[in-house]
Structure formats: structure tokens, C-alpha cells
Tab-separated table of N, CA, C and O in Angstrom:
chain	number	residue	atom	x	y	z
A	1	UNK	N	-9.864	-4.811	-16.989
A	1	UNK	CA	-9.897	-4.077	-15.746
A	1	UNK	C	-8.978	-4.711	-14.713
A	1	UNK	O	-8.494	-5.829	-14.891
A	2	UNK	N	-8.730	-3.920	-13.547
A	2	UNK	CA	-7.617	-4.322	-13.169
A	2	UNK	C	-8.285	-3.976	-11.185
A	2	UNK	O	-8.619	-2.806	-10.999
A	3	UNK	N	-8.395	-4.734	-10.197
A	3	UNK	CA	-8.854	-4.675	-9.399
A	3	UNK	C	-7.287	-4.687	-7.882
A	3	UNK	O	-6.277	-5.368	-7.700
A	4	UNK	N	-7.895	-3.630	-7.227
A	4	UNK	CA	-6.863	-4.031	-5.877
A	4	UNK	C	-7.552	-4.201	-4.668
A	4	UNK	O	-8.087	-3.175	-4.247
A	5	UNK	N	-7.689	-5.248	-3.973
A	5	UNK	CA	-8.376	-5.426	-2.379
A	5	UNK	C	-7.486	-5.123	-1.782
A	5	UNK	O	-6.383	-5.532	-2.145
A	6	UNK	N	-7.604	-4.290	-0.635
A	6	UNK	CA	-7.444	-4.098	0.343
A	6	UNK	C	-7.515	-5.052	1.471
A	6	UNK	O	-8.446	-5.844	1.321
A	7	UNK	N	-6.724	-5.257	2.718
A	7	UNK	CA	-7.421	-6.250	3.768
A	7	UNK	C	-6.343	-6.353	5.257
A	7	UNK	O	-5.199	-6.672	4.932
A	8	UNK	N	-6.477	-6.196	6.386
A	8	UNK	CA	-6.416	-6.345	7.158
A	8	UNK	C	-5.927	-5.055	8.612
A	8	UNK	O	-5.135	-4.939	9.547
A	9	UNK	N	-7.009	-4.356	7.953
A	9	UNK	CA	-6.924	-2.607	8.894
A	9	UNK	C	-7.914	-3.174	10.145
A	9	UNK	O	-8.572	-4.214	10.131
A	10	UNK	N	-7.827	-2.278	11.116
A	10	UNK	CA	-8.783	-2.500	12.379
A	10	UNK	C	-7.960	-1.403	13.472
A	10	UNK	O	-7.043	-0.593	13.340
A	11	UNK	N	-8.695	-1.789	14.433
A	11	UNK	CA	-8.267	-0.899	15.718
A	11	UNK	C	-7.590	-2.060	16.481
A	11	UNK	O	-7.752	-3.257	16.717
A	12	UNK	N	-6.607	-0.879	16.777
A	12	UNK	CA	-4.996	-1.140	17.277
A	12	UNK	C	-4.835	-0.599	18.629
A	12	UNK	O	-5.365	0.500	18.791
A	13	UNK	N	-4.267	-1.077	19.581
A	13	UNK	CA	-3.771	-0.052	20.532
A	13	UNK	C	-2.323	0.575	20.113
A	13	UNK	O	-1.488	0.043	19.382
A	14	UNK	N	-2.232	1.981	20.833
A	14	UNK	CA	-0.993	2.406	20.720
A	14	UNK	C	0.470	1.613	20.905
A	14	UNK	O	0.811	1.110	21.975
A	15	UNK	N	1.211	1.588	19.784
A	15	UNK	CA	2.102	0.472	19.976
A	15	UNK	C	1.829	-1.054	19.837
A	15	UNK	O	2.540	-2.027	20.087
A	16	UNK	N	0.986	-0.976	19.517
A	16	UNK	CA	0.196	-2.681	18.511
A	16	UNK	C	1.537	-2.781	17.036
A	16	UNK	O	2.603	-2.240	16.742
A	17	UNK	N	0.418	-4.038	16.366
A	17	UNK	CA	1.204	-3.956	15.167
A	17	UNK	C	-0.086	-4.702	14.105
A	17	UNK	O	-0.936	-5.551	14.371
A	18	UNK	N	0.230	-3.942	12.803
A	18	UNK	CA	-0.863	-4.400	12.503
A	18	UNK	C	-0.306	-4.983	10.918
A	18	UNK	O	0.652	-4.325	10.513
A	19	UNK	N	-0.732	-6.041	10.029
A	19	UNK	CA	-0.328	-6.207	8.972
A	19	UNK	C	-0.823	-6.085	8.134
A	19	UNK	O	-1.389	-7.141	7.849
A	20	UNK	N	-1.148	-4.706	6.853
A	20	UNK	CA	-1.780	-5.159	5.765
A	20	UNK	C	-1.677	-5.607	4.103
A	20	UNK	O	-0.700	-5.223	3.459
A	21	UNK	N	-2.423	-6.192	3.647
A	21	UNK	CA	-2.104	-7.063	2.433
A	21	UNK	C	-2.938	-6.227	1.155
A	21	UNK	O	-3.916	-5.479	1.138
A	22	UNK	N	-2.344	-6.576	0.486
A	22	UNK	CA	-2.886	-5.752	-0.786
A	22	UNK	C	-3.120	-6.958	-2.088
A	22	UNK	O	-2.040	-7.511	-2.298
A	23	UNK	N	-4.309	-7.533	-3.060
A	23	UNK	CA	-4.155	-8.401	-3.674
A	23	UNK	C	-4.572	-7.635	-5.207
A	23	UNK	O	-5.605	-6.977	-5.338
A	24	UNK	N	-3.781	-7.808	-6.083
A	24	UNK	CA	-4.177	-7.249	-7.389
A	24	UNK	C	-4.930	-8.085	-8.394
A	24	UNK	O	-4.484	-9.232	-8.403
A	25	UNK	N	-5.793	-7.922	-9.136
A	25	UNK	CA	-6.229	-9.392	-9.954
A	25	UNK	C	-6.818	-8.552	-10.831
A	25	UNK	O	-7.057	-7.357	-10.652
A	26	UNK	N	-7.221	-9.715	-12.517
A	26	UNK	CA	-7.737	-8.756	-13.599
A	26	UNK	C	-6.737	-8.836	-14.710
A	26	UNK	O	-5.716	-9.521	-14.643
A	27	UNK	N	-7.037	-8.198	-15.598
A	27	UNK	CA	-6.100	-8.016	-16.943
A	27	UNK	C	-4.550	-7.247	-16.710
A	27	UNK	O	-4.343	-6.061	-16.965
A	28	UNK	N	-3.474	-8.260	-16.138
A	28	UNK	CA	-2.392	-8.287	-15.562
A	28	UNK	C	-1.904	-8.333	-16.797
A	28	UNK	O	-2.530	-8.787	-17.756
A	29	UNK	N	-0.631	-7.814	-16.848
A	29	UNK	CA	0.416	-8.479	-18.330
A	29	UNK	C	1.766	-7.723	-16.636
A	29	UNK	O	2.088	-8.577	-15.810
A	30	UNK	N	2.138	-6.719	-16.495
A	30	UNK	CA	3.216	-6.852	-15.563
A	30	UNK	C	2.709	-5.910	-14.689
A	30	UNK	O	1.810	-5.186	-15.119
A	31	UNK	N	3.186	-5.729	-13.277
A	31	UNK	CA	3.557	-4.575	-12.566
A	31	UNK	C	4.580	-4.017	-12.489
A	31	UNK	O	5.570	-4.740	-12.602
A	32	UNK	N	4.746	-2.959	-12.333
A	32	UNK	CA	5.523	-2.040	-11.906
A	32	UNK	C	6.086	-2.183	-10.225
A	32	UNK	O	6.510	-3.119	-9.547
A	33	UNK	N	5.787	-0.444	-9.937
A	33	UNK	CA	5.507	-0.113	-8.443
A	33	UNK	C	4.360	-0.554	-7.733
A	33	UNK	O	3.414	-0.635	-8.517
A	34	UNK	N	4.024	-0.898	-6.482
A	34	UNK	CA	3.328	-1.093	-5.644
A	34	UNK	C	3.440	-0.231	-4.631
A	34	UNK	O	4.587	0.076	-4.305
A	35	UNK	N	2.376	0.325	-3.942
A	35	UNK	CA	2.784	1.253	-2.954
A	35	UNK	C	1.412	1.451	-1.675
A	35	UNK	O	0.375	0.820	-1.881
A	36	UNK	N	1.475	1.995	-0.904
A	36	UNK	CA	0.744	2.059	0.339
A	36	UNK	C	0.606	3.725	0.717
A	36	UNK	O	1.612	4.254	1.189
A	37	UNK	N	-0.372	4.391	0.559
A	37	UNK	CA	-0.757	5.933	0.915
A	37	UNK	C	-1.829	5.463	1.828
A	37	UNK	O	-2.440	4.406	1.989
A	38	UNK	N	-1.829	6.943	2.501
A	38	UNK	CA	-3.144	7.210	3.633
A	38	UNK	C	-3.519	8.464	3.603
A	38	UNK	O	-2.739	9.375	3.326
A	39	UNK	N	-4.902	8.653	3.920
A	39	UNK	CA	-5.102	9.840	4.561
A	39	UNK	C	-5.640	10.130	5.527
A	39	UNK	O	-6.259	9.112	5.838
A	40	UNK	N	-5.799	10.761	6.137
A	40	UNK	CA	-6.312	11.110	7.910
A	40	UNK	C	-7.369	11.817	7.419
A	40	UNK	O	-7.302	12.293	6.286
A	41	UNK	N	-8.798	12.025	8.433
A	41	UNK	CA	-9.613	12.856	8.062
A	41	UNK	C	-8.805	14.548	8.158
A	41	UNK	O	-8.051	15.057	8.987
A	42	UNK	N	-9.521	15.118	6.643
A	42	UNK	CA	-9.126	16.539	6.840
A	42	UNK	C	-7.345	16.826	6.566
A	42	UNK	O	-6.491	17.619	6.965
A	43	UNK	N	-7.412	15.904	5.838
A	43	UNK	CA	-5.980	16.110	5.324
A	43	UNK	C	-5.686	15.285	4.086
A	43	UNK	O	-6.360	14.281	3.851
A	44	UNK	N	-4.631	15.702	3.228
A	44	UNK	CA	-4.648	14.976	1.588
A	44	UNK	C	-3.858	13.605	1.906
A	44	UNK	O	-3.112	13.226	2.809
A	45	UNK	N	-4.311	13.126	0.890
A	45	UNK	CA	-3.351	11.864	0.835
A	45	UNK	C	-2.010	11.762	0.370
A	45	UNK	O	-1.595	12.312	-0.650
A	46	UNK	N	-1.112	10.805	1.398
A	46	UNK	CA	0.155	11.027	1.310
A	46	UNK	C	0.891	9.635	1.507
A	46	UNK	O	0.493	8.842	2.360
A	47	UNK	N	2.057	9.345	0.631
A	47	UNK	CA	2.541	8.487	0.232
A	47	UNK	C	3.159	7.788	1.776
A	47	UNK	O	3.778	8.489	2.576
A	48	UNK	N	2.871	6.308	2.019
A	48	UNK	CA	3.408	5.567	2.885
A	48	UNK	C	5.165	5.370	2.501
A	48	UNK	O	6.245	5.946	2.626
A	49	UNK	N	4.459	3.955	1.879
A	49	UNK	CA	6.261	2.869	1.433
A	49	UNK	C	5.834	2.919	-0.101
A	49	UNK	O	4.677	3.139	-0.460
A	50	UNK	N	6.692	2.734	-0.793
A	50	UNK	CA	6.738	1.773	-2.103
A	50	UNK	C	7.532	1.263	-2.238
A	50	UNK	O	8.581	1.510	-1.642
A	51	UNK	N	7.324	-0.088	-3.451
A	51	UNK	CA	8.171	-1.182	-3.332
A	51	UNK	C	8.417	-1.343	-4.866
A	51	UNK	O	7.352	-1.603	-5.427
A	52	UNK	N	9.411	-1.277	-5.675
A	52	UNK	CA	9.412	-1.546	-7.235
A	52	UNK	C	9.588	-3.367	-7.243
A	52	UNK	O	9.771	-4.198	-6.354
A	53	UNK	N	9.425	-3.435	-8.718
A	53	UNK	CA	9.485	-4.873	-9.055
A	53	UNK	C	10.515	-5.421	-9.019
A	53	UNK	O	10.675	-6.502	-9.586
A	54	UNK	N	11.593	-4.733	-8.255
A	54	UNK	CA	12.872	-5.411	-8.318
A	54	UNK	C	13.149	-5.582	-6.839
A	54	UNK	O	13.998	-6.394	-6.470
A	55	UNK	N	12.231	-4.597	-5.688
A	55	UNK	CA	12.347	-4.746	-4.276
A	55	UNK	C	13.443	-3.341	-3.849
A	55	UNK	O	14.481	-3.487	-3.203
A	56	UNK	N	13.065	-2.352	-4.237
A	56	UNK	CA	14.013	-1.729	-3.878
A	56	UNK	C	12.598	-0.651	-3.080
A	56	UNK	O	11.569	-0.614	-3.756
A	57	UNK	N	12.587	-0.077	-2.121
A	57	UNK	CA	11.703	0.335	-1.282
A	57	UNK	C	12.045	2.167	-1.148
A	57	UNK	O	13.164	2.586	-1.443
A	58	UNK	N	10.998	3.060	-0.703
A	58	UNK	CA	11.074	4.133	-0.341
A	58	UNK	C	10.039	4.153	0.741
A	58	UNK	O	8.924	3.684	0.513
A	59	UNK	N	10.302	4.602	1.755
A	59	UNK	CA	9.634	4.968	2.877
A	59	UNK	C	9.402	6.998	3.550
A	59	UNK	O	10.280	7.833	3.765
A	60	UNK	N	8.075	7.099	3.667
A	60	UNK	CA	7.873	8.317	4.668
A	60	UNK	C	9.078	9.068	5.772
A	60	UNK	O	10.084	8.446	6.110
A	61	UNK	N	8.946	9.706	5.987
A	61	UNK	CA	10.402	9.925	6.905
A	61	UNK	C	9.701	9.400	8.404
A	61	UNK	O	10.319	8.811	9.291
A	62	UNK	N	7.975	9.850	8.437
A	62	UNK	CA	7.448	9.580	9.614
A	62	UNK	C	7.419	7.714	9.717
A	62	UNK	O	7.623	7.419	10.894
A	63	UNK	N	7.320	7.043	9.259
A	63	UNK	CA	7.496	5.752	9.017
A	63	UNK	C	8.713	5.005	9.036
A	63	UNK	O	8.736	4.047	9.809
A	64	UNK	N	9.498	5.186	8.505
A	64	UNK	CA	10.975	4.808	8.619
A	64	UNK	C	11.225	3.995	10.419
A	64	UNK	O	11.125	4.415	11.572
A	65	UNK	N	11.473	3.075	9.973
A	65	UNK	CA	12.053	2.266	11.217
A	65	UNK	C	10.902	1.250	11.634
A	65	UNK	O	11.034	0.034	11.777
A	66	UNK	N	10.008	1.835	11.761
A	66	UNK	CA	8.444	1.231	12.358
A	66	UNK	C	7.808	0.364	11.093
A	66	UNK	O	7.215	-0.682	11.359
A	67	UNK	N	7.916	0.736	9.923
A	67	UNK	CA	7.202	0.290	8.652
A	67	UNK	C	7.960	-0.456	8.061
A	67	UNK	O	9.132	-0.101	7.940
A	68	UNK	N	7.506	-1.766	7.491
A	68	UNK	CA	7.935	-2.403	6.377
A	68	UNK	C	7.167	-2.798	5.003
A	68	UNK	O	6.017	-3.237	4.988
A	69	UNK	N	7.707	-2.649	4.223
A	69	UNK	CA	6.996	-3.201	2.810
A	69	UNK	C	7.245	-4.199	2.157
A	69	UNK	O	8.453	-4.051	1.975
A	70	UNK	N	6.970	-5.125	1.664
A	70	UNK	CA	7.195	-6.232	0.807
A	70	UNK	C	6.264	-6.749	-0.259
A	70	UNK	O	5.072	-6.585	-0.519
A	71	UNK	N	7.180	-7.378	-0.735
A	71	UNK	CA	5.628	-7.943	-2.061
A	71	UNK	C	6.250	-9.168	-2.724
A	71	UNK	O	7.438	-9.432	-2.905
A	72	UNK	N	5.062	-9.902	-3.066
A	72	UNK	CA	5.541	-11.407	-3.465
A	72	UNK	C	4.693	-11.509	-5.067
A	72	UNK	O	3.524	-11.865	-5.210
A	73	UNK	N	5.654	-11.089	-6.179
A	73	UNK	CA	5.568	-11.291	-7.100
A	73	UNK	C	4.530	-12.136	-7.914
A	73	UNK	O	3.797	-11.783	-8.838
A	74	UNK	N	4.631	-12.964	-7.500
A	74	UNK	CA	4.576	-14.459	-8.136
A	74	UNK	C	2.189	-14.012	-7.716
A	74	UNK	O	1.166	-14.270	-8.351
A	75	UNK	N	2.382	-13.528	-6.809
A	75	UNK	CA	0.828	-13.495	-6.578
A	75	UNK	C	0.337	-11.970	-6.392
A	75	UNK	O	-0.535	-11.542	-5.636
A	76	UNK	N	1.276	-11.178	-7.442
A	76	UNK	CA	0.824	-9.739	-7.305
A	76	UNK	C	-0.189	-9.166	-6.307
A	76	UNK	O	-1.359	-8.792	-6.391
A	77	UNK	N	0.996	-9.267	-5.036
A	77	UNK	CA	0.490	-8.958	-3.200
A	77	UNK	C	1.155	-8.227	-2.823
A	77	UNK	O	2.283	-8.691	-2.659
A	78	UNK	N	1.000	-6.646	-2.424
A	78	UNK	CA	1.698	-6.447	-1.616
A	78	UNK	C	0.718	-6.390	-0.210
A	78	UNK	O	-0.468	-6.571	0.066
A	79	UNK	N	2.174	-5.965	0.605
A	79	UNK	CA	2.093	-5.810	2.432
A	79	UNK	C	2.868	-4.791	3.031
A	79	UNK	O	3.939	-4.400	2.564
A	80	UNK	N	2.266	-4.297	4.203
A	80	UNK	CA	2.847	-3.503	4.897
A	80	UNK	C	2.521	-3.943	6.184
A	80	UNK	O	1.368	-4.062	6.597
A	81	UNK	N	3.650	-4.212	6.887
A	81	UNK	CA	3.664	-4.667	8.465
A	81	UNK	C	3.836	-3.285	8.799
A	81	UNK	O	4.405	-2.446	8.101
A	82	UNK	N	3.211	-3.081	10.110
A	82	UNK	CA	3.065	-1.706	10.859
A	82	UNK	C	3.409	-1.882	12.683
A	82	UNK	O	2.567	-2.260	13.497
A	83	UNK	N	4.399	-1.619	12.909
A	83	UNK	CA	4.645	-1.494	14.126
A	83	UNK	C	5.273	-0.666	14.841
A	83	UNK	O	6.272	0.018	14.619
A	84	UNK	N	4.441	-0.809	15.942
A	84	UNK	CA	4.780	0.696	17.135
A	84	UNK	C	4.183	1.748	16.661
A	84	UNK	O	4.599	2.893	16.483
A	85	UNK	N	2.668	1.024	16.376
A	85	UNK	CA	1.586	2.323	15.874
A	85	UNK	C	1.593	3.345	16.796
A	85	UNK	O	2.080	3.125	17.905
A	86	UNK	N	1.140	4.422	16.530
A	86	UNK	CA	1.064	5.583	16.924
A	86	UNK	C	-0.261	6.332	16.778
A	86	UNK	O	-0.773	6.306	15.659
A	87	UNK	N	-1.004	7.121	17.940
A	87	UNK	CA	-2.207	7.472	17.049
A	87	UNK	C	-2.305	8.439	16.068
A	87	UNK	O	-3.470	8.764	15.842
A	88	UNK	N	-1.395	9.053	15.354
A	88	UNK	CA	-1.445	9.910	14.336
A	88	UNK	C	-1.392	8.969	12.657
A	88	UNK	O	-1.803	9.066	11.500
A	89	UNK	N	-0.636	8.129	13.489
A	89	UNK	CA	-1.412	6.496	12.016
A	89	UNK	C	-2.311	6.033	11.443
A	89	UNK	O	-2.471	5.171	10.579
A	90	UNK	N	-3.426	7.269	12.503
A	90	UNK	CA	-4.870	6.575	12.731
A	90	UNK	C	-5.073	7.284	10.766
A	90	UNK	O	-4.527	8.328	10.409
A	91	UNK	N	-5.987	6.370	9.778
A	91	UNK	CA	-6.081	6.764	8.459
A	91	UNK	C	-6.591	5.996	7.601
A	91	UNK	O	-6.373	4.800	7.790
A	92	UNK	N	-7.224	6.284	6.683
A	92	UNK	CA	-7.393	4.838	5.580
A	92	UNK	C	-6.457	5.302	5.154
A	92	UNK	O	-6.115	6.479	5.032
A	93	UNK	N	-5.610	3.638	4.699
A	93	UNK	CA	-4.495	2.879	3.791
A	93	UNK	C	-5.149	2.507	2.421
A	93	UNK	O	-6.053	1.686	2.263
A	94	UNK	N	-4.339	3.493	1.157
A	94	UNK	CA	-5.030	3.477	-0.071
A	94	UNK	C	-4.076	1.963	-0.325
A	94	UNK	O	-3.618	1.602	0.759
A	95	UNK	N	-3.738	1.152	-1.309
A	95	UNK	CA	-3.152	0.481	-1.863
A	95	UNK	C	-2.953	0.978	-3.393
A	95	UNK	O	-3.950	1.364	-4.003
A	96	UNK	N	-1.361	0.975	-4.185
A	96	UNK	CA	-1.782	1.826	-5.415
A	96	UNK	C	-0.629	0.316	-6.300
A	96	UNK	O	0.138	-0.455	-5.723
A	97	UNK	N	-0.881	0.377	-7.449
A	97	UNK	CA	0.032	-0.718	-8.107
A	97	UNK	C	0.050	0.246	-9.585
A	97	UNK	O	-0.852	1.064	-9.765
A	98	UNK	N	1.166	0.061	-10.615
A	98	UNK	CA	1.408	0.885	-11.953
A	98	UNK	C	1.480	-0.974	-12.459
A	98	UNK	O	2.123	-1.990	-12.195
A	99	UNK	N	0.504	-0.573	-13.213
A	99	UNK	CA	0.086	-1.509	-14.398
A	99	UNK	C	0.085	-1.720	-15.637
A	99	UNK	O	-0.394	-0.939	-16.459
A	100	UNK	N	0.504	-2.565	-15.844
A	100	UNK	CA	0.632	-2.792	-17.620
A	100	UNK	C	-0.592	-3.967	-17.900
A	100	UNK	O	-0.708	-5.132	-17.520
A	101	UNK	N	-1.262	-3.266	-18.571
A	101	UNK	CA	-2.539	-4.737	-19.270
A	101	UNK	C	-2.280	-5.334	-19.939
A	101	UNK	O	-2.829	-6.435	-19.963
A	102	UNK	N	-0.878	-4.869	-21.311
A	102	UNK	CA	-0.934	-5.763	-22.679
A	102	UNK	C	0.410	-5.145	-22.886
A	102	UNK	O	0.758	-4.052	-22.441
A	103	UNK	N	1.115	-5.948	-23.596
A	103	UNK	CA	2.910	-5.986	-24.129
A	103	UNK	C	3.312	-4.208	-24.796
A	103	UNK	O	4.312	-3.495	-24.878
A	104	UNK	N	1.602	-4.102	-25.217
A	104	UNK	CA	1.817	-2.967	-25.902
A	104	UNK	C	1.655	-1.331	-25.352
A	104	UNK	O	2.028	-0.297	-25.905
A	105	UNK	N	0.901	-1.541	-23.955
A	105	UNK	CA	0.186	-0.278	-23.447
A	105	UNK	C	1.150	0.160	-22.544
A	105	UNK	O	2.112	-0.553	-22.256
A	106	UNK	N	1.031	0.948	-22.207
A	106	UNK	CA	1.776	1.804	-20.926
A	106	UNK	C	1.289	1.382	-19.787
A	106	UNK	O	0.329	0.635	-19.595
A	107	UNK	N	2.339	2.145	-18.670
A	107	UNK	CA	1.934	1.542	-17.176
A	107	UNK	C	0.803	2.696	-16.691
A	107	UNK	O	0.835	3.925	-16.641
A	108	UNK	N	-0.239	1.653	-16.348
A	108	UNK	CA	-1.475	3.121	-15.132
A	108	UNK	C	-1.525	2.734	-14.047
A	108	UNK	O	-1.277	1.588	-13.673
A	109	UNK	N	-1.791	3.470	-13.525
A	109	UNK	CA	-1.804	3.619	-11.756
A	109	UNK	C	-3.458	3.078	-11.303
A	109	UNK	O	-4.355	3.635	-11.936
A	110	UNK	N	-3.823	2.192	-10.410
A	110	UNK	CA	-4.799	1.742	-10.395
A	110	UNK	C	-4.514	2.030	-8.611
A	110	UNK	O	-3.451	2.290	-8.047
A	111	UNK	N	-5.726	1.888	-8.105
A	111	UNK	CA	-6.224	2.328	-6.625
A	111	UNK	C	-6.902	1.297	-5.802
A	111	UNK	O	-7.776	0.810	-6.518
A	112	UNK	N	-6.911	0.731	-4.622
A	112	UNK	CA	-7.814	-0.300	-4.108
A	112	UNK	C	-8.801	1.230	-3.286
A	112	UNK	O	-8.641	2.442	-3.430
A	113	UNK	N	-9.884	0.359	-2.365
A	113	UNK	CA	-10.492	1.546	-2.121
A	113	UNK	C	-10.387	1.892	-0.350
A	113	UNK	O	-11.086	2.574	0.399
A	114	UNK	N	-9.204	1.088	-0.151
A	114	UNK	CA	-9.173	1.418	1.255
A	114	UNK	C	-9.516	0.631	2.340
A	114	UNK	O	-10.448	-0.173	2.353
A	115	UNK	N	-8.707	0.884	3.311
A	115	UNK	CA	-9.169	0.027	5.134
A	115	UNK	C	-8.089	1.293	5.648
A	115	UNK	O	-7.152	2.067	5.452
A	116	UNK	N	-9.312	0.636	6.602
A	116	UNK	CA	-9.127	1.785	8.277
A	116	UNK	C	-8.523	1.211	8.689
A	116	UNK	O	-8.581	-0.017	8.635
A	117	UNK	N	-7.411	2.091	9.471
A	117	UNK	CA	-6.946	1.829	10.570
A	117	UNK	C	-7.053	2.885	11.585
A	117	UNK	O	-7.024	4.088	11.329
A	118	UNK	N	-7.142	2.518	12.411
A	118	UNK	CA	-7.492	3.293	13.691
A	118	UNK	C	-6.801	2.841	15.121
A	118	UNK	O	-7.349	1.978	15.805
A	119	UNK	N	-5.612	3.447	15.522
A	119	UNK	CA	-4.816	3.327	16.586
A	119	UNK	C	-5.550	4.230	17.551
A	119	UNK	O	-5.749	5.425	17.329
A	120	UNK	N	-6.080	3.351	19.027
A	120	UNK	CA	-6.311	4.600	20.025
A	120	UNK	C	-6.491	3.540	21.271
A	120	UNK	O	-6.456	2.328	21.062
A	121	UNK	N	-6.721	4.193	22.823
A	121	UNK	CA	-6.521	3.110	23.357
A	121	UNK	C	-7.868	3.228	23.678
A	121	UNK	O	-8.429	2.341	24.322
């Protein structure tokens, strides 16, 4: 099994900055992609940043400039620094990683279960 925590959502004021971390642990053999979705109440979930294993990134169009992604290999972590929140940011942040368990299996998509964030003043 393959586990993702979530960790460091909270309430923000408008134009705060907030950083969150993502930690993967469990029957690892490699990752893939790493990535960061949200959803707002009453609306589907929708892709933040992602980051491949080589560091090459895709970002939201609403995000772009304000958002960064990174990830440190070595301790299968990612992060997303968030700045010049906005309250339409307000959302749980899914965390998603494509996983390989064994030399032999394919990559699956595994899910952490979320943190709030909540921008308001």
C-alpha cells in the first residue's frame, strides 16, 4: 500500500502565502508524476501544478505566476508554495503521486485525503 499525507492548509488572509507539503510512504519501487488538485465546495475537482520526475512542471492558467511546485526526490515530497492567495483559492488541496510498487507493475495514481485551505479576511 502506498500512503500520501497531506500537511500544511489553514486560513490565510487575502494575499497571505501559504506552503503545502505532500509526503508519500509505503511500498515505493518509483514515482512518476506528483501533482496538487482542489476542489471548492459545489464544484469538481480540478488540477492545480504537476511536477514529473525529471522537474518539468504544468500549472492552471488561474495559478500561473502566484503558484509554485517542487519536489525533492530523494524523500518522495512534494510542495506547493501559494502566494497572493485569493479567496476563490479557498478549497481542499488533493495531493496525487503515479506509482510504481514493483519493477514489474504499472504506474497507479494514489490520492492523499486532503487539507483546507481557506483564504478570507
Amino acid at each position: 500500500q502506498v500512503q500520501l499525507v497531506e500537511s500544511g492548509g489553514g486560513l490565510v488572509q487575502p494575499g497571505g502565502s501559504l506552503r503545502l507539503s505532500c509526503a508519500a510512504s509505503g511500498n515505493i519501487f518509483s514515482i512518476n508524476a506528483m501533482g496538487w488538485y482542489r476542489q471548492a465546495p459545489g464544484k469538481q475537482r480540478e488540477l492545480v501544478a504537476v511536477i514529473t520526475n525529471v522537474g518539468s512542471t504544468n500549472y492552471a492558467d488561474s495559478v500561473k505566476g502566484r503558484f509554485t511546485i517542487s519536489r525533492d526526490n530523494a524523500k518522495n515530497t512534494v510542495f506547493l508554495q501559494m502566494n497572493s492567495l485569493k479567496p476563490e483559492d479557498t478549497a481542499v488541496y488533493y495531493c496525487k503521486a503515479v506509482v510504481r510498487t514493483n519493477i514489474h507493475g504499472g504506474f497507479m495514481d494514489y490520492w492523499g485525503k486532503g487539507t483546507l485551505v481557506t483564504v478570507a479576511s
